[in-house]
mmCIF file of C-alpha atoms in Angstrom:
data_model
loop_
_atom_site.group_PDB
_atom_site.id
_atom_site.type_symbol
_atom_site.label_atom_id
_atom_site.label_comp_id
_atom_site.label_asym_id
_atom_site.label_seq_id
_atom_site.Cartn_x
_atom_site.Cartn_y
_atom_site.Cartn_z
ATOM 1 C CA MET A 264 -72.395 0.433 73.555
ATOM 2 C CA VAL A 265 -70.759 2.110 70.546
ATOM 3 C CA SER A 266 -72.630 5.382 71.059
ATOM 4 C CA VAL A 267 -71.664 5.595 74.731
ATOM 5 C CA THR A 268 -68.132 4.160 74.809
ATOM 6 C CA TYR A 269 -66.682 5.237 71.470
ATOM 7 C CA VAL A 270 -68.670 8.259 70.282
ATOM 8 C CA SER A 271 -69.232 9.903 73.673
ATOM 9 C CA LEU A 272 -66.062 8.949 75.576
ATOM 10 C CA ILE A 273 -63.145 7.469 73.617
ATOM 11 C CA LEU A 274 -63.289 10.004 70.758
ATOM 12 C CA ARG A 275 -62.427 12.674 73.318
ATOM 13 C CA ALA A 276 -59.085 10.979 74.032
ATOM 14 C CA ASP A 277 -57.205 12.333 71.005
ATOM 15 C CA ASN A 278 -53.496 12.986 70.732
ATOM 16 C CA ARG A 279 -53.360 16.392 68.981
ATOM 17 C CA GLY A 280 -56.263 15.344 66.791
ATOM 18 C CA GLU A 281 -54.981 11.837 66.098
ATOM 19 C CA GLY A 282 -56.655 8.623 67.241
ATOM 20 C CA GLY A 283 -55.787 4.942 67.388
ATOM 21 C CA ILE A 284 -53.962 2.639 69.749
ATOM 22 C CA LEU A 285 -50.589 4.376 69.313
ATOM 23 C CA ALA A 286 -52.140 7.796 69.964
ATOM 24 C CA LEU A 287 -53.703 6.399 73.116
ATOM 25 C CA CYS A 288 -50.284 5.013 74.092
ATOM 26 C CA ALA A 289 -48.740 8.479 73.681
ATOM 27 C CA LEU A 290 -51.372 10.003 75.955
ATOM 28 C CA ILE A 291 -50.838 7.409 78.675
ATOM 29 C CA THR A 292 -47.048 7.700 78.409
ATOM 30 C CA ARG A 293 -47.284 11.413 79.210
ATOM 31 C CA LYS A 294 -49.322 10.636 82.300
ATOM 32 C CA VAL A 295 -46.812 8.107 83.639
ATOM 33 C CA LYS A 296 -43.641 10.138 82.984
ATOM 34 C CA GLY A 297 -43.129 10.403 86.705
ATOM 35 C CA SER A 298 -43.001 6.576 86.920
ATOM 36 C CA PRO A 299 -40.531 5.405 84.239
ATOM 37 C CA ARG A 300 -41.026 1.751 85.123
ATOM 38 C CA PHE A 301 -44.565 1.893 83.704
ATOM 39 C CA VAL A 302 -43.475 3.187 80.266
ATOM 40 C CA PRO A 303 -42.313 -0.257 78.946
ATOM 41 C CA VAL A 304 -45.565 -1.795 80.150
ATOM 42 C CA VAL A 305 -47.595 0.832 78.291
ATOM 43 C CA MET A 306 -45.515 0.352 75.135
ATOM 44 C CA ALA A 307 -45.936 -3.431 75.305
ATOM 45 C CA LEU A 308 -49.708 -3.072 75.680
ATOM 46 C CA ALA A 309 -49.762 -0.676 72.705
ATOM 47 C CA ILE A 310 -47.869 -3.172 70.524
ATOM 48 C CA ILE A 311 -50.223 -5.979 71.572
ATOM 49 C CA GLY A 312 -53.227 -3.770 70.823
ATOM 50 C CA ALA A 313 -51.869 -2.920 67.359
ATOM 51 C CA CYS A 314 -51.320 -6.633 66.672
ATOM 52 C CA LEU A 315 -54.882 -7.428 67.737
ATOM 53 C CA PHE A 316 -56.203 -4.681 65.449
ATOM 54 C CA LEU A 317 -54.305 -6.072 62.445
ATOM 55 C CA GLY A 318 -55.365 -9.630 63.303
ATOM 56 C CA ASP A 319 -58.998 -8.563 63.525
ATOM 57 C CA SER A 320 -58.845 -6.990 60.056
ATOM 58 C CA ILE A 321 -57.483 -10.265 58.647
ATOM 59 C CA ILE A 322 -59.790 -12.706 60.424
ATOM 60 C CA THR A 323 -63.126 -10.867 60.293
ATOM 61 C CA PRO A 324 -63.588 -10.982 56.491
ATOM 62 C CA ALA A 325 -62.725 -14.685 56.431
ATOM 63 C CA ILE A 326 -64.885 -15.888 59.317
ATOM 64 C CA SER A 327 -68.338 -14.431 59.834
ATOM 65 C CA VAL A 328 -68.964 -13.551 63.455
ATOM 66 C CA LEU A 329 -72.506 -14.874 63.280
ATOM 67 C CA SER A 330 -71.398 -18.139 61.651
ATOM 68 C CA ALA A 331 -68.759 -18.621 64.320
ATOM 69 C CA ALA A 332 -71.252 -17.978 67.121
ATOM 70 C CA GLU A 333 -73.733 -20.395 65.538
ATOM 71 C CA GLY A 334 -71.263 -23.124 66.460
ATOM 72 C CA LEU A 335 -72.632 -22.801 69.996
ATOM 73 C CA ALA A 336 -75.952 -24.216 68.788
ATOM 74 C CA VAL A 337 -74.067 -27.118 67.217
ATOM 75 C CA VAL A 338 -72.413 -27.992 70.526
ATOM 76 C CA ASN A 339 -75.584 -27.496 72.559
ATOM 77 C CA PRO A 340 -78.968 -26.653 70.954
ATOM 78 C CA ASP A 341 -80.055 -24.974 74.193
ATOM 79 C CA LEU A 342 -77.485 -22.235 73.520
ATOM 80 C CA GLU A 343 -79.149 -21.157 70.267
ATOM 81 C CA LYS A 344 -80.954 -18.254 71.963
ATOM 82 C CA PHE A 345 -77.559 -16.750 72.861
ATOM 83 C CA VAL A 346 -76.193 -16.740 69.276
ATOM 84 C CA VAL A 347 -77.528 -13.340 68.191
ATOM 85 C CA PRO A 348 -76.777 -11.477 71.481
ATOM 86 C CA ILE A 349 -73.210 -12.819 71.517
ATOM 87 C CA SER A 350 -72.709 -11.889 67.873
ATOM 88 C CA LEU A 351 -73.976 -8.357 68.475
ATOM 89 C CA LEU A 352 -71.647 -7.956 71.448
ATOM 90 C CA VAL A 353 -68.603 -9.195 69.504
ATOM 91 C CA LEU A 354 -69.384 -6.963 66.532
ATOM 92 C CA ALA A 355 -69.878 -3.972 68.799
ATOM 93 C CA ILE A 356 -66.480 -4.299 70.457
ATOM 94 C CA THR A 357 -64.409 -5.482 67.463
ATOM 95 C CA GLY A 358 -65.606 -3.279 64.606
ATOM 96 C CA ALA A 359 -66.194 0.124 66.143
ATOM 97 C CA GLU A 360 -62.513 0.748 66.898
ATOM 98 C CA ALA A 361 -62.309 2.106 63.335
ATOM 99 C CA LEU A 362 -64.213 5.165 64.581
ATOM 100 C CA TYR A 363 -61.323 6.009 66.899
ATOM 101 C CA ALA A 364 -58.585 4.932 64.491
ATOM 102 C CA ASP A 365 -59.881 7.340 61.804
ATOM 103 C CA LEU A 366 -60.122 10.280 64.197
ATOM 104 C CA GLY A 367 -57.148 12.052 62.602
ATOM 105 C CA HIS A 368 -58.605 11.760 59.102
ATOM 106 C CA PHE A 369 -62.092 13.114 59.720
ATOM 107 C CA GLY A 370 -62.311 14.677 63.171
ATOM 108 C CA ARG A 371 -64.571 13.963 66.124
ATOM 109 C CA LEU A 372 -67.694 15.839 64.990
ATOM 110 C CA PRO A 373 -68.001 14.303 61.473
ATOM 111 C CA ILE A 374 -67.466 10.797 62.875
ATOM 112 C CA ALA A 375 -70.056 11.294 65.621
ATOM 113 C CA LEU A 376 -72.625 12.703 63.165
ATOM 114 C CA ALA A 377 -71.985 9.920 60.629
ATOM 115 C CA TRP A 378 -72.518 7.275 63.304
ATOM 116 C CA LEU A 379 -75.572 8.809 64.993
ATOM 117 C CA LEU A 380 -77.399 9.995 61.856
ATOM 118 C CA ILE A 381 -76.468 7.360 59.258
ATOM 119 C CA ALA A 382 -74.717 4.178 60.432
ATOM 120 C CA PHE A 383 -76.602 3.578 63.687
ATOM 121 C CA PRO A 384 -80.160 4.039 62.249
ATOM 122 C CA VAL A 385 -79.276 1.867 59.227
ATOM 123 C CA LEU A 386 -77.976 -0.931 61.467
ATOM 124 C CA ILE A 387 -81.114 -0.809 63.601
ATOM 125 C CA ILE A 388 -83.339 -1.046 60.517
ATOM 126 C CA ASN A 389 -81.209 -3.901 59.170
ATOM 127 C CA TYR A 390 -81.417 -5.972 62.361
ATOM 128 C CA LEU A 391 -85.147 -5.330 62.731
ATOM 129 C CA GLY A 392 -85.653 -6.280 59.097
ATOM 130 C CA GLN A 393 -83.978 -9.663 59.503
ATOM 131 C CA GLY A 394 -85.669 -10.518 62.754
ATOM 132 C CA PRO A 395 -85.247 -13.639 64.882
ATOM 133 C CA LEU A 396 -86.810 -16.763 63.422
ATOM 134 C CA ARG A 397 -88.535 -18.254 66.484
ATOM 135 C CA PRO A 398 -90.550 -15.136 67.493
ATOM 136 C CA TYR A 399 -91.583 -14.679 63.858
ATOM 137 C CA ILE A 400 -92.967 -18.231 63.656
ATOM 138 C CA ALA A 401 -94.752 -17.737 66.984
ATOM 139 C CA ARG A 402 -96.420 -14.561 65.641
ATOM 140 C CA LEU A 403 -97.524 -16.409 62.511
ATOM 141 C CA ASN A 404 -99.232 -19.027 64.664
ATOM 142 C CA LEU A 405 -100.999 -16.346 66.708
ATOM 143 C CA LYS A 406 -102.303 -14.692 63.540
ATOM 144 C CA LYS A 407 -103.948 -17.947 62.427
ATOM 145 C CA ILE A 408 -102.732 -17.284 58.909
ATOM 146 C CA GLN A 409 -104.433 -19.169 56.077
ATOM 147 C CA ARG A 410 -102.777 -22.471 55.127
ATOM 148 C CA VAL A 411 -102.976 -23.883 51.609
ATOM 149 C CA PRO A 412 -102.142 -27.401 50.396
ATOM 150 C CA GLY A 413 -98.574 -28.027 49.337
ATOM 151 C CA ILE A 414 -94.963 -28.181 50.504
ATOM 152 C CA ALA A 415 -92.736 -25.089 50.414
ATOM 153 C CA VAL A 416 -88.995 -25.430 51.032
ATOM 154 C CA TYR A 417 -86.989 -22.265 51.774
ATOM 155 C CA PRO A 418 -83.188 -22.609 51.462
ATOM 156 C CA HIS A 419 -81.576 -20.132 53.844
ATOM 157 C CA GLY A 420 -78.138 -19.192 55.087
ATOM 158 C CA SER A 421 -78.741 -18.649 58.809
ATOM 159 C CA LEU A 422 -80.141 -20.686 61.676
ATOM 160 C CA THR A 423 -81.491 -17.655 63.490
ATOM 161 C CA THR A 424 -83.051 -15.290 60.931
ATOM 162 C CA VAL A 425 -86.146 -15.459 58.717
ATOM 163 C CA PRO A 426 -85.769 -16.237 54.982
ATOM 164 C CA LEU A 427 -86.689 -13.154 52.974
ATOM 165 C CA ALA A 428 -88.696 -15.301 50.566
ATOM 166 C CA LEU A 429 -90.816 -16.530 53.477
ATOM 167 C CA ARG A 430 -91.464 -12.976 54.638
ATOM 168 C CA SER A 431 -92.429 -11.969 51.099
ATOM 169 C CA SER A 432 -94.791 -14.928 50.733
ATOM 170 C CA VAL A 433 -96.627 -14.016 53.921
ATOM 171 C CA ALA A 434 -96.683 -10.278 53.186
ATOM 172 C CA PHE A 435 -98.070 -10.536 49.646
ATOM 173 C CA SER A 436 -100.350 -13.564 49.839
ATOM 174 C CA ASN A 437 -101.206 -13.670 53.551
ATOM 175 C CA ALA A 438 -101.031 -17.455 53.313
ATOM 176 C CA LEU A 439 -98.641 -20.322 53.958
ATOM 177 C CA HIS A 440 -98.307 -23.805 52.551
ATOM 178 C CA GLU A 441 -99.492 -26.693 54.700
ATOM 179 C CA HIS A 442 -95.868 -27.817 55.088
ATOM 180 C CA VAL A 443 -93.130 -25.179 55.409
ATOM 181 C CA VAL A 444 -89.529 -26.351 55.612
ATOM 182 C CA ILE A 445 -86.550 -24.029 56.145
ATOM 183 C CA VAL A 446 -83.312 -25.733 55.105
ATOM 184 C CA VAL A 447 -80.030 -24.275 56.349
ATOM 185 C CA VAL A 448 -76.848 -25.732 54.859
ATOM 186 C CA HIS A 449 -74.109 -25.639 57.487
ATOM 187 C CA SER A 450 -70.598 -26.209 56.128
ATOM 188 C CA MET A 451 -68.334 -27.935 58.639
ATOM 189 C CA GLY A 452 -64.551 -27.856 58.720
ATOM 190 C CA VAL A 453 -64.140 -31.545 57.860
ATOM 191 C CA PRO A 454 -63.930 -33.374 54.506
ATOM 192 C CA THR A 455 -67.228 -35.231 54.840
ATOM 193 C CA ILE A 456 -70.100 -35.880 57.246
ATOM 194 C CA PRO A 457 -71.725 -39.344 57.561
ATOM 195 C CA GLU A 458 -75.273 -39.314 56.230
ATOM 196 C CA ASP A 459 -76.783 -40.358 59.562
ATOM 197 C CA GLU A 460 -75.211 -37.258 61.170
ATOM 198 C CA ARG A 461 -76.067 -34.696 58.508
ATOM 199 C CA VAL A 462 -79.657 -33.760 59.310
ATOM 200 C CA TYR A 463 -81.051 -32.158 62.475
ATOM 201 C CA VAL A 464 -84.710 -31.165 62.680
ATOM 202 C CA ASP A 465 -86.088 -28.400 64.896
ATOM 203 C CA ASP A 466 -89.793 -27.579 65.317
ATOM 204 C CA LEU A 467 -88.813 -23.997 66.305
ATOM 205 C CA GLY A 468 -90.718 -24.217 69.568
ATOM 206 C CA CYS A 469 -94.095 -24.678 67.868
ATOM 207 C CA PRO A 470 -94.787 -28.394 67.372
ATOM 208 C CA ASP A 471 -97.524 -29.597 65.028
ATOM 209 C CA ASP A 472 -97.798 -26.283 63.160
ATOM 210 C CA GLY A 473 -96.317 -27.702 59.950
ATOM 211 C CA ILE A 474 -93.248 -25.427 60.099
ATOM 212 C CA VAL A 475 -89.817 -26.955 60.716
ATOM 213 C CA ARG A 476 -86.193 -26.053 60.229
ATOM 214 C CA ILE A 477 -83.693 -28.566 58.916
ATOM 215 C CA GLU A 478 -80.013 -28.039 59.591
ATOM 216 C CA TYR A 479 -78.086 -29.852 56.869
ATOM 217 C CA ARG A 480 -74.427 -30.320 57.825
ATOM 218 C CA VAL A 481 -71.938 -30.999 55.052
ATOM 219 C CA GLY A 482 -68.174 -31.283 54.777
ATOM 220 C CA PHE A 483 -66.161 -29.403 52.180
ATOM 221 C CA ASN A 484 -66.088 -32.509 49.960
ATOM 222 C CA ASP A 485 -69.863 -33.117 50.235
ATOM 223 C CA ARG A 486 -72.506 -31.871 47.823
ATOM 224 C CA GLN A 487 -74.902 -29.219 49.098
ATOM 225 C CA ASP A 488 -77.864 -31.250 47.916
ATOM 226 C CA ILE A 489 -80.998 -29.761 49.480
ATOM 227 C CA PRO A 490 -83.441 -32.329 48.018
ATOM 228 C CA ARG A 491 -81.228 -35.016 49.550
ATOM 229 C CA ALA A 492 -81.404 -33.221 52.898
ATOM 230 C CA LEU A 493 -85.187 -33.235 52.646
ATOM 231 C CA ALA A 494 -85.191 -36.970 51.909
ATOM 232 C CA LEU A 495 -82.919 -37.695 54.901
ATOM 233 C CA ALA A 496 -85.178 -35.677 57.222
ATOM 234 C CA LEU A 497 -88.406 -37.465 56.255
ATOM 235 C CA HIS A 498 -90.340 -39.168 59.056
ATOM 236 C CA LYS A 499 -88.099 -37.672 61.770
ATOM 237 C CA THR A 500 -91.156 -35.756 63.020
ATOM 238 C CA SER A 501 -94.880 -35.872 62.264
ATOM 239 C CA GLU A 502 -94.493 -32.601 60.327
ATOM 240 C CA LEU A 503 -92.197 -34.293 57.800
ATOM 241 C CA GLU A 504 -94.686 -36.874 56.574
ATOM 242 C CA PHE A 505 -95.073 -35.984 52.895
ATOM 243 C CA ASP A 506 -93.854 -36.798 49.392
ATOM 244 C CA PRO A 507 -90.650 -34.760 48.763
ATOM 245 C CA SER A 508 -91.125 -35.067 44.996
ATOM 246 C CA GLN A 509 -94.072 -32.659 45.362
ATOM 247 C CA ALA A 510 -92.075 -29.980 47.193
ATOM 248 C CA THR A 511 -91.669 -26.480 45.767
ATOM 249 C CA TYR A 512 -88.376 -24.687 46.447
ATOM 250 C CA VAL A 513 -88.518 -20.924 47.001
ATOM 251 C CA LEU A 514 -85.373 -18.807 46.563
ATOM 252 C CA SER A 515 -84.670 -15.134 47.216
ATOM 253 C CA VAL A 516 -82.544 -13.355 44.618
ATOM 254 C CA PHE A 517 -81.538 -9.840 43.605
ATOM 255 C CA ARG A 518 -81.426 -9.266 39.841
ATOM 256 C CA ILE A 519 -79.941 -6.419 37.798
ATOM 257 C CA GLU A 520 -81.487 -5.827 34.358
ATOM 258 C CA PRO A 521 -79.975 -3.533 31.665
ATOM 259 C CA VAL A 522 -82.175 -0.709 30.317
ATOM 260 C CA ASP A 523 -82.393 1.150 27.026
ATOM 261 C CA GLU A 524 -80.325 4.270 26.404
ATOM 262 C CA SER A 525 -83.457 6.428 26.755
ATOM 263 C CA GLU A 526 -84.189 5.011 30.197
ATOM 264 C CA ARG A 527 -80.609 4.822 31.450
ATOM 265 C CA ARG A 528 -80.059 6.204 34.909
ATOM 266 C CA ASP A 529 -77.370 8.679 35.814
ATOM 267 C CA TRP A 530 -74.989 5.902 36.839
ATOM 268 C CA PRO A 531 -71.348 5.923 35.732
ATOM 269 C CA THR A 532 -70.547 3.383 33.027
ATOM 270 C CA TRP A 533 -68.026 1.585 35.240
ATOM 271 C CA GLN A 534 -70.643 1.177 37.967
ATOM 272 C CA ARG A 535 -73.208 -0.391 35.615
ATOM 273 C CA ARG A 536 -70.582 -2.756 34.220
ATOM 274 C CA LEU A 537 -69.426 -3.697 37.702
ATOM 275 C CA PHE A 538 -72.981 -4.544 38.861
ATOM 276 C CA ARG A 539 -73.651 -6.649 35.778
ATOM 277 C CA LEU A 540 -70.324 -8.475 36.162
ATOM 278 C CA MET A 541 -71.071 -9.223 39.825
ATOM 279 C CA GLU A 542 -74.471 -10.657 38.925
ATOM 280 C CA LYS A 543 -73.062 -12.827 36.130
ATOM 281 C CA SER A 544 -70.253 -14.159 38.323
ATOM 282 C CA SER A 545 -72.549 -14.933 41.269
ATOM 283 C CA ASN A 546 -73.259 -18.570 41.998
ATOM 284 C CA ASN A 547 -76.408 -20.128 40.554
ATOM 285 C CA ARG A 548 -78.123 -21.347 43.714
ATOM 286 C CA THR A 549 -80.526 -23.584 41.815
ATOM 287 C CA ARG A 550 -77.572 -25.471 40.353
ATOM 288 C CA SER A 551 -75.284 -25.394 43.413
ATOM 289 C CA CYS A 552 -78.039 -26.709 45.714
ATOM 290 C CA HIS A 553 -79.217 -29.265 43.108
ATOM 291 C CA LEU A 554 -82.769 -27.921 43.057
ATOM 292 C CA PRO A 555 -85.160 -29.146 40.345
ATOM 293 C CA PRO A 556 -85.674 -26.113 38.031
ATOM 294 C CA GLU A 557 -89.258 -27.091 37.218
ATOM 295 C CA ARG A 558 -90.182 -26.889 40.925
ATOM 296 C CA THR A 559 -88.125 -23.847 41.919
ATOM 297 C CA ILE A 560 -89.657 -20.396 42.398
ATOM 298 C CA VAL A 561 -87.503 -17.287 42.533
ATOM 299 C CA MET A 562 -88.660 -14.316 44.581
ATOM 300 C CA GLY A 563 -86.758 -11.073 45.009
ATOM 301 C CA ALA A 564 -86.036 -7.572 43.773
ATOM 302 C CA GLU A 565 -85.079 -6.302 40.328
ATOM 303 C CA VAL A 566 -83.071 -3.168 39.618
ATOM 304 C CA THR A 567 -82.461 -1.671 36.172
ATOM 305 C CA ALA A 568 -79.004 -0.356 35.323
#
């Protein structure tokens, strides 16, 4: 959609090299000079468009598009399969207007090349790397992957994608625990959620395979206690018949380690300090999710700086 509508078509509609909603308004105004009654209509539409652009820049950082669309699955679980397509559509039509708005700063050719050669391939790789959860679980079942005794719990931030720690476990060990539980904490816009309404269990379309997803709904005054979520979900399905005190929690993290002067990379000093500060100020997920440290495994990447 972006490549066809914005890069191929809309970028051609420049006003002496300038882009944006007001430039588009100027172009249309020239075309309707013979009909003065249409000029106020065009100006009103331009003002509304500018307001929508400013509103989008304020709202988008505060409310994730994917998180907002996941509310559909809360209202009706049958709508879960539409979450990712809807999110992709919204992102495609609400974020790419920056390509046209920056036309005067960079020009049509640099913007088109940057999108086609850098941004678009990176986005494709990113989406393919995350991957939908249900097809991934179905492929695991078809592979007849080796199962080992134990209970592995994967805290995750999305109802629709695969935890990176789970992907890493399968890729490096080619095995899965007998019980695999994906716990997604879903923060609701209310102070608290009654305990009997907090936990929803989904077998991900593959019953009796030992893999389930738990959606743990909490209010902004509730604790994001993942072990408590596991306890509330026990016995809701045959796949949740186990002792939660024996569960192992697997987290994905990204760590930045300082290096000696002799091994220091060609990074600016401010950049190294910024990365270290960001890591130190990041939330400790083991503590915030109330995970037992002695039964928590951390998997991820490490970068020296």
